[in-house]
CSV table of C-alpha atoms in Angstrom, one decimal:
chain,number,residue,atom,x,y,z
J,1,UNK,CA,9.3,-2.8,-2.3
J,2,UNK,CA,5.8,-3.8,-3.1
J,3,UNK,CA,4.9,-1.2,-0.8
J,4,UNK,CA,6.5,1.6,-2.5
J,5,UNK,CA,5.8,0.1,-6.3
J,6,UNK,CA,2.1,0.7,-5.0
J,7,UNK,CA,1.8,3.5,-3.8
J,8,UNK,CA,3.6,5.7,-6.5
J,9,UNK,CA,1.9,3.9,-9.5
J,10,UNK,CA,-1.8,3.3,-7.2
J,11,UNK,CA,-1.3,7.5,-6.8
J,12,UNK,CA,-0.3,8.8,-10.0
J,13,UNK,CA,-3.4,6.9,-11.3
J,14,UNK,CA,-5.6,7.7,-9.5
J,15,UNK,CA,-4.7,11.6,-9.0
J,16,UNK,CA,-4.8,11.3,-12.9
J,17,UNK,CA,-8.1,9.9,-13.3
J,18,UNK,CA,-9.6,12.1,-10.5
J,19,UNK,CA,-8.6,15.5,-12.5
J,20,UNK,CA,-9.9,14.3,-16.0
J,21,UNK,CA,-12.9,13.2,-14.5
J,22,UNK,CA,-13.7,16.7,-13.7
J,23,UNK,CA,-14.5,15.5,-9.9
J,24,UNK,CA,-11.7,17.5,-8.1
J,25,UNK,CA,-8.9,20.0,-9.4
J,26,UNK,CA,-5.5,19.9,-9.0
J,27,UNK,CA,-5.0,20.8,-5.6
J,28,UNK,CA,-5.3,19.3,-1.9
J,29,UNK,CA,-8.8,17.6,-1.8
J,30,UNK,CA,-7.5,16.0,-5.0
J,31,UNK,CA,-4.1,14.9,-3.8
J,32,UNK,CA,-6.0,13.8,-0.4
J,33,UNK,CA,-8.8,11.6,-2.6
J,34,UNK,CA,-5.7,10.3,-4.3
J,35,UNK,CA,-4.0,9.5,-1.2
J,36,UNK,CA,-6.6,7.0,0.7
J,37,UNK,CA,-7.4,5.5,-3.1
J,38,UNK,CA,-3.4,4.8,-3.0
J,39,UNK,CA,-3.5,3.7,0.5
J,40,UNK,CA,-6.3,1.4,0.1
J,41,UNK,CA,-4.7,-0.3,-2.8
J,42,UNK,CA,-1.4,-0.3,-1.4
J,43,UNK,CA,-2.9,-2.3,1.8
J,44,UNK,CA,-4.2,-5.1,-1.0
J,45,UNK,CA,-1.0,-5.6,-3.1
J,46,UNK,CA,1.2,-5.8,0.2
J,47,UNK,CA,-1.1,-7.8,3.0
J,48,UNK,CA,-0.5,-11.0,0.8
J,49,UNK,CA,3.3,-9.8,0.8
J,50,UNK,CA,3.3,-9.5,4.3
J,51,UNK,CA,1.8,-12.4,5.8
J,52,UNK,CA,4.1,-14.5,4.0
J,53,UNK,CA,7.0,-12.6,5.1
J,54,UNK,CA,5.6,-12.7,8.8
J,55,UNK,CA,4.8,-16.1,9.0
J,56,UNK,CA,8.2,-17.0,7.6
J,57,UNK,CA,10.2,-15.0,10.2
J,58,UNK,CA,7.6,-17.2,12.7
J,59,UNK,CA,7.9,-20.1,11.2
J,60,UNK,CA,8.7,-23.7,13.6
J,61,UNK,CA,10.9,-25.9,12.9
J,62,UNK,CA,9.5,-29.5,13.5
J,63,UNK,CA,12.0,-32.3,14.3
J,64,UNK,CA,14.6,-30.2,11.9
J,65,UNK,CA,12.0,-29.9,8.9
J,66,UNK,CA,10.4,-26.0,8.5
J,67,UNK,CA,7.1,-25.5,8.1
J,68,UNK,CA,7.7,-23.8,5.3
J,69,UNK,CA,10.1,-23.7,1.8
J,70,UNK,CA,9.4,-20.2,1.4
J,71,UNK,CA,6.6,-17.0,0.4
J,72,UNK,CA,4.9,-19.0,-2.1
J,73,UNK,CA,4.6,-22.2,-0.1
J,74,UNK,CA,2.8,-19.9,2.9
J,75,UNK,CA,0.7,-18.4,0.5
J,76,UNK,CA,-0.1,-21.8,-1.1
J,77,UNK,CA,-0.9,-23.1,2.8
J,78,UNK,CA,-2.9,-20.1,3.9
J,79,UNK,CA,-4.9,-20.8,1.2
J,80,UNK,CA,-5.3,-24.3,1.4
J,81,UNK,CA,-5.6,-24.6,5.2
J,82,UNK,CA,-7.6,-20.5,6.0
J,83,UNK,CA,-9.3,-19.6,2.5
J,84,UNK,CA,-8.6,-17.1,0.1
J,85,UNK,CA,-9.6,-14.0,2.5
J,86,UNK,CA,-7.3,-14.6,5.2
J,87,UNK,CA,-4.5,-13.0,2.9
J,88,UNK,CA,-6.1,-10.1,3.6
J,89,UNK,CA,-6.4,-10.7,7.7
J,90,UNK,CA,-5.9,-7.7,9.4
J,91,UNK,CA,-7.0,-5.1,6.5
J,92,UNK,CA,-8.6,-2.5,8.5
J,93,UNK,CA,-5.9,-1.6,11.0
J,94,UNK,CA,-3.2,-2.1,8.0
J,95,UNK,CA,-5.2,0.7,6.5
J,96,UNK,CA,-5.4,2.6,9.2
J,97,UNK,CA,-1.2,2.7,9.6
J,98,UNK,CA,-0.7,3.1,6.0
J,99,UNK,CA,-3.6,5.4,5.1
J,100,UNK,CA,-2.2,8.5,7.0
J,101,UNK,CA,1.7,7.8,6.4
J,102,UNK,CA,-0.1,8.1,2.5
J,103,UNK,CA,-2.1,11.4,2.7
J,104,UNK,CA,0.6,13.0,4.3
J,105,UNK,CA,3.4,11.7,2.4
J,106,UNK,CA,1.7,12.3,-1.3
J,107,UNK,CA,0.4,16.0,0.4
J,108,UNK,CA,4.0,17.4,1.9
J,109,UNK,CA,5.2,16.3,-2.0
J,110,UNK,CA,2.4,17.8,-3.8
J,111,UNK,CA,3.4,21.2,-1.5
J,112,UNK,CA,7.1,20.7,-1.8
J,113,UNK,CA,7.0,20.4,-5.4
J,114,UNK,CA,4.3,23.4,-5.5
J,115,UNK,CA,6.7,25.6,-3.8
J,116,UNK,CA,10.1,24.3,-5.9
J,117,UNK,CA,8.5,25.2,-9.0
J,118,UNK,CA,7.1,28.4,-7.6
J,119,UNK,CA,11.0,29.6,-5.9
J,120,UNK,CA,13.3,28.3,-7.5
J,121,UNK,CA,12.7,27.2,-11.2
């Protein structure tokens, strides 16, 4: 969910702001610009998101007690116990899974909707 909630808002935004700048037309290069901007912020909203929900599915249980109560109490104990950046551990290869799956996602919609309005309305 935060995933998706990201990457439609982080894209929209950004495609927006990158045309009135006057920086890039509508148009591929634009919707690829807008893409890894989307991509890179959708890695920082969800790595938070994510390591709680890993470390939660990994969680031990220690004579019957968990080691933790739920998302926030991982977040609360990363950054207590690992500092503030390990939220973000593992950023680079995150990006690197979730920058393509962007670019081409947000491109084969820009083309698809390209084409719609061309055919068919």
């Amino acid at each position: 969910m935060v995933v998706n909630v990201a990457q439609l808002v982080s894209y929209s935004q950004s495609k927006e702001i990158l045309i009135e700048s006057g920086y890039l037309k509508d148009g591929i290069p634009c919707h690829f610009a807008a893409s890894m901007i989307s991509g890179f912020l959708t890695t920082a909203f969800s790595m938070p998101v994510d390591i709680a929900k890993t470390r939660v599915q990994n969680m031990k249980i220690i004579n019957g007690v968990p080691e933790y109560t739920g998302a926030m109490d991982v977040i609360r104990k990363v950054v207590k116990n690992e500092g503030v950046p390990a939220l973000w551990k593992g950023f680079t290869p995150y990006y690197m899974r979730i920058g393509p799956h962007t670019v081409l996602t947000f491109i084969f919609l820009e083309q698809m909707t390209r084409l719609y309005k061309q055919h068919v309305l």
